[in-house]
Amino acid sequence: MYQKYFYHHLIDFGGLERHLALTDLEDTEQKQLLLIIHKTLFLEIVRFTLDKLPPEQHVEFLHYLETKPEDKGIWVFLKRSIENIEDQIQQIEVK
């Protein structure tokens, strides 16, 4: 249903879905809210990653993201430049 990205293993989307299922929201409202959450997280993680990467690596990262969004090679690329990137992504707070 949702596009998977390189960071999906770091986020408990199932827990989010279970939590939403306990609400009084209609199924369509739950799906819309989940879509908003997915899109917001995507934008925050991309923004965060670009802020941490040297500018000369932005194009390469965005190319990976566009052509192979689930590829584990993205982690290899990111770990070369950003220390503890996985831990840092898990700590992101959506503003």
PDB file of C-alpha atoms in Angstrom:
ATOM      1  CA  MET A   1       0.000   0.000   0.000  1.00  0.00           C
ATOM      2  CA  TYR A   2       2.816   2.430   0.860  1.00  0.00           C
ATOM      3  CA  GLN A   3       6.180   2.861  -0.835  1.00  0.00           C
ATOM      4  CA  LYS A   4       8.903   1.319   1.298  1.00  0.00           C
ATOM      5  CA  TYR A   5      12.089   3.256   1.818  1.00  0.00           C
ATOM      6  CA  PHE A   6      15.524   2.485   3.162  1.00  0.00           C
ATOM      7  CA  TYR A   7      14.544   3.512   6.717  1.00  0.00           C
ATOM      8  CA  HIS A   8      11.346   1.461   7.097  1.00  0.00           C
ATOM      9  CA  HIS A   9      13.014  -1.180   9.266  1.00  0.00           C
ATOM     10  CA  LEU A  10      13.667   1.537  11.869  1.00  0.00           C
ATOM     11  CA  ILE A  11      10.040   2.568  12.361  1.00  0.00           C
ATOM     12  CA  ASP A  12       7.233   0.497  13.857  1.00  0.00           C
ATOM     13  CA  PHE A  13       4.505   1.220  11.326  1.00  0.00           C
ATOM     14  CA  GLY A  14       2.590  -1.853  12.496  1.00  0.00           C
ATOM     15  CA  GLY A  15       2.310  -0.359  15.965  1.00  0.00           C
ATOM     16  CA  LEU A  16       0.998   2.842  14.465  1.00  0.00           C
ATOM     17  CA  GLU A  17      -1.594   0.938  12.457  1.00  0.00           C
ATOM     18  CA  ARG A  18      -2.672  -1.039  15.533  1.00  0.00           C
ATOM     19  CA  HIS A  19      -3.009   2.173  17.514  1.00  0.00           C
ATOM     20  CA  LEU A  20      -5.133   3.786  14.806  1.00  0.00           C
ATOM     21  CA  ALA A  21      -7.333   0.679  14.646  1.00  0.00           C
ATOM     22  CA  LEU A  22      -8.320   1.353  18.262  1.00  0.00           C
ATOM     23  CA  THR A  23      -9.658   4.800  17.402  1.00  0.00           C
ATOM     24  CA  ASP A  24     -13.132   5.754  16.274  1.00  0.00           C
ATOM     25  CA  LEU A  25     -11.840   6.786  12.852  1.00  0.00           C
ATOM     26  CA  GLU A  26     -13.377   5.227   9.758  1.00  0.00           C
ATOM     27  CA  ASP A  27     -11.136   2.953   7.677  1.00  0.00           C
ATOM     28  CA  THR A  28     -10.720   5.603   4.990  1.00  0.00           C
ATOM     29  CA  GLU A  29      -9.773   8.194   7.622  1.00  0.00           C
ATOM     30  CA  GLN A  30      -7.227   5.807   9.123  1.00  0.00           C
ATOM     31  CA  LYS A  31      -5.697   5.190   5.693  1.00  0.00           C
ATOM     32  CA  GLN A  32      -5.569   8.908   4.951  1.00  0.00           C
ATOM     33  CA  LEU A  33      -3.912   9.595   8.288  1.00  0.00           C
ATOM     34  CA  LEU A  34      -1.363   6.823   7.711  1.00  0.00           C
ATOM     35  CA  LEU A  35      -0.583   8.248   4.285  1.00  0.00           C
ATOM     36  CA  ILE A  36       0.000  11.673   5.835  1.00  0.00           C
ATOM     37  CA  ILE A  37       2.253  10.100   8.482  1.00  0.00           C
ATOM     38  CA  HIS A  38       4.261   8.209   5.843  1.00  0.00           C
ATOM     39  CA  LYS A  39       4.707  11.310   3.694  1.00  0.00           C
ATOM     40  CA  THR A  40       5.641  13.484   6.671  1.00  0.00           C
ATOM     41  CA  LEU A  41       8.218  10.989   7.922  1.00  0.00           C
ATOM     42  CA  PHE A  42       9.663  10.666   4.441  1.00  0.00           C
ATOM     43  CA  LEU A  43      10.084  14.436   4.122  1.00  0.00           C
ATOM     44  CA  GLU A  44      11.590  14.783   7.606  1.00  0.00           C
ATOM     45  CA  ILE A  45      14.056  11.926   7.072  1.00  0.00           C
ATOM     46  CA  VAL A  46      15.132  13.229   3.664  1.00  0.00           C
ATOM     47  CA  ARG A  47      15.524  16.763   5.071  1.00  0.00           C
ATOM     48  CA  PHE A  48      17.504  15.463   8.040  1.00  0.00           C
ATOM     49  CA  THR A  49      19.731  13.320   5.829  1.00  0.00           C
ATOM     50  CA  LEU A  50      20.438  16.152   3.408  1.00  0.00           C
ATOM     51  CA  ASP A  51      21.296  18.426   6.349  1.00  0.00           C
ATOM     52  CA  LYS A  52      23.843  15.871   7.560  1.00  0.00           C
ATOM     53  CA  LEU A  53      25.368  14.965   4.192  1.00  0.00           C
ATOM     54  CA  PRO A  54      28.030  17.133   2.570  1.00  0.00           C
ATOM     55  CA  PRO A  55      26.438  19.122  -0.294  1.00  0.00           C
ATOM     56  CA  GLU A  56      28.525  17.314  -2.904  1.00  0.00           C
ATOM     57  CA  GLN A  57      26.781  14.037  -1.934  1.00  0.00           C
ATOM     58  CA  HIS A  58      23.205  15.322  -2.197  1.00  0.00           C
ATOM     59  CA  VAL A  59      22.746  14.391  -5.851  1.00  0.00           C
ATOM     60  CA  GLU A  60      24.014  10.847  -5.301  1.00  0.00           C
ATOM     61  CA  PHE A  61      21.720  10.353  -2.292  1.00  0.00           C
ATOM     62  CA  LEU A  62      18.693  11.702  -4.155  1.00  0.00           C
ATOM     63  CA  HIS A  63      19.520   9.477  -7.127  1.00  0.00           C
ATOM     64  CA  TYR A  64      19.599   6.416  -4.828  1.00  0.00           C
ATOM     65  CA  LEU A  65      16.306   7.511  -3.306  1.00  0.00           C
ATOM     66  CA  GLU A  66      14.660   7.941  -6.692  1.00  0.00           C
ATOM     67  CA  THR A  67      15.968   4.775  -8.349  1.00  0.00           C
ATOM     68  CA  LYS A  68      16.367   2.309  -5.451  1.00  0.00           C
ATOM     69  CA  PRO A  69      14.401   3.599  -2.436  1.00  0.00           C
ATOM     70  CA  GLU A  70      14.537   0.278  -0.559  1.00  0.00           C
ATOM     71  CA  ASP A  71      18.113  -0.637  -1.447  1.00  0.00           C
ATOM     72  CA  LYS A  72      20.407  -1.449   1.471  1.00  0.00           C
ATOM     73  CA  GLY A  73      23.195   0.194  -0.521  1.00  0.00           C
ATOM     74  CA  ILE A  74      21.786   3.509   0.657  1.00  0.00           C
ATOM     75  CA  TRP A  75      22.901   2.576   4.181  1.00  0.00           C
ATOM     76  CA  VAL A  76      26.419   1.810   2.979  1.00  0.00           C
ATOM     77  CA  PHE A  77      26.502   5.204   1.276  1.00  0.00           C
ATOM     78  CA  LEU A  78      25.079   7.062   4.287  1.00  0.00           C
ATOM     79  CA  LYS A  79      27.212   5.320   6.911  1.00  0.00           C
ATOM     80  CA  ARG A  80      30.359   6.496   5.115  1.00  0.00           C
ATOM     81  CA  SER A  81      29.388  10.099   5.772  1.00  0.00           C
ATOM     82  CA  ILE A  82      27.068  10.183   8.782  1.00  0.00           C
ATOM     83  CA  GLU A  83      28.053   8.594  12.057  1.00  0.00           C
ATOM     84  CA  ASN A  84      25.263   6.574  13.747  1.00  0.00           C
ATOM     85  CA  ILE A  85      22.800   7.490  10.999  1.00  0.00           C
ATOM     86  CA  GLU A  86      20.322   4.764  11.955  1.00  0.00           C
ATOM     87  CA  ASP A  87      20.251   5.859  15.590  1.00  0.00           C
ATOM     88  CA  GLN A  88      19.875   9.477  14.540  1.00  0.00           C
ATOM     89  CA  ILE A  89      16.957   8.707  12.236  1.00  0.00           C
ATOM     90  CA  GLN A  90      15.204   6.860  15.035  1.00  0.00           C
ATOM     91  CA  GLN A  91      15.497   9.982  17.179  1.00  0.00           C
ATOM     92  CA  ILE A  92      13.922  12.344  14.635  1.00  0.00           C
ATOM     93  CA  GLU A  93      10.959  14.262  15.945  1.00  0.00           C
ATOM     94  CA  VAL A  94       8.448  15.387  13.376  1.00  0.00           C
ATOM     95  CA  LYS A  95       7.848  19.099  13.765  1.00  0.00           C
TER      96      LYS A  95
END
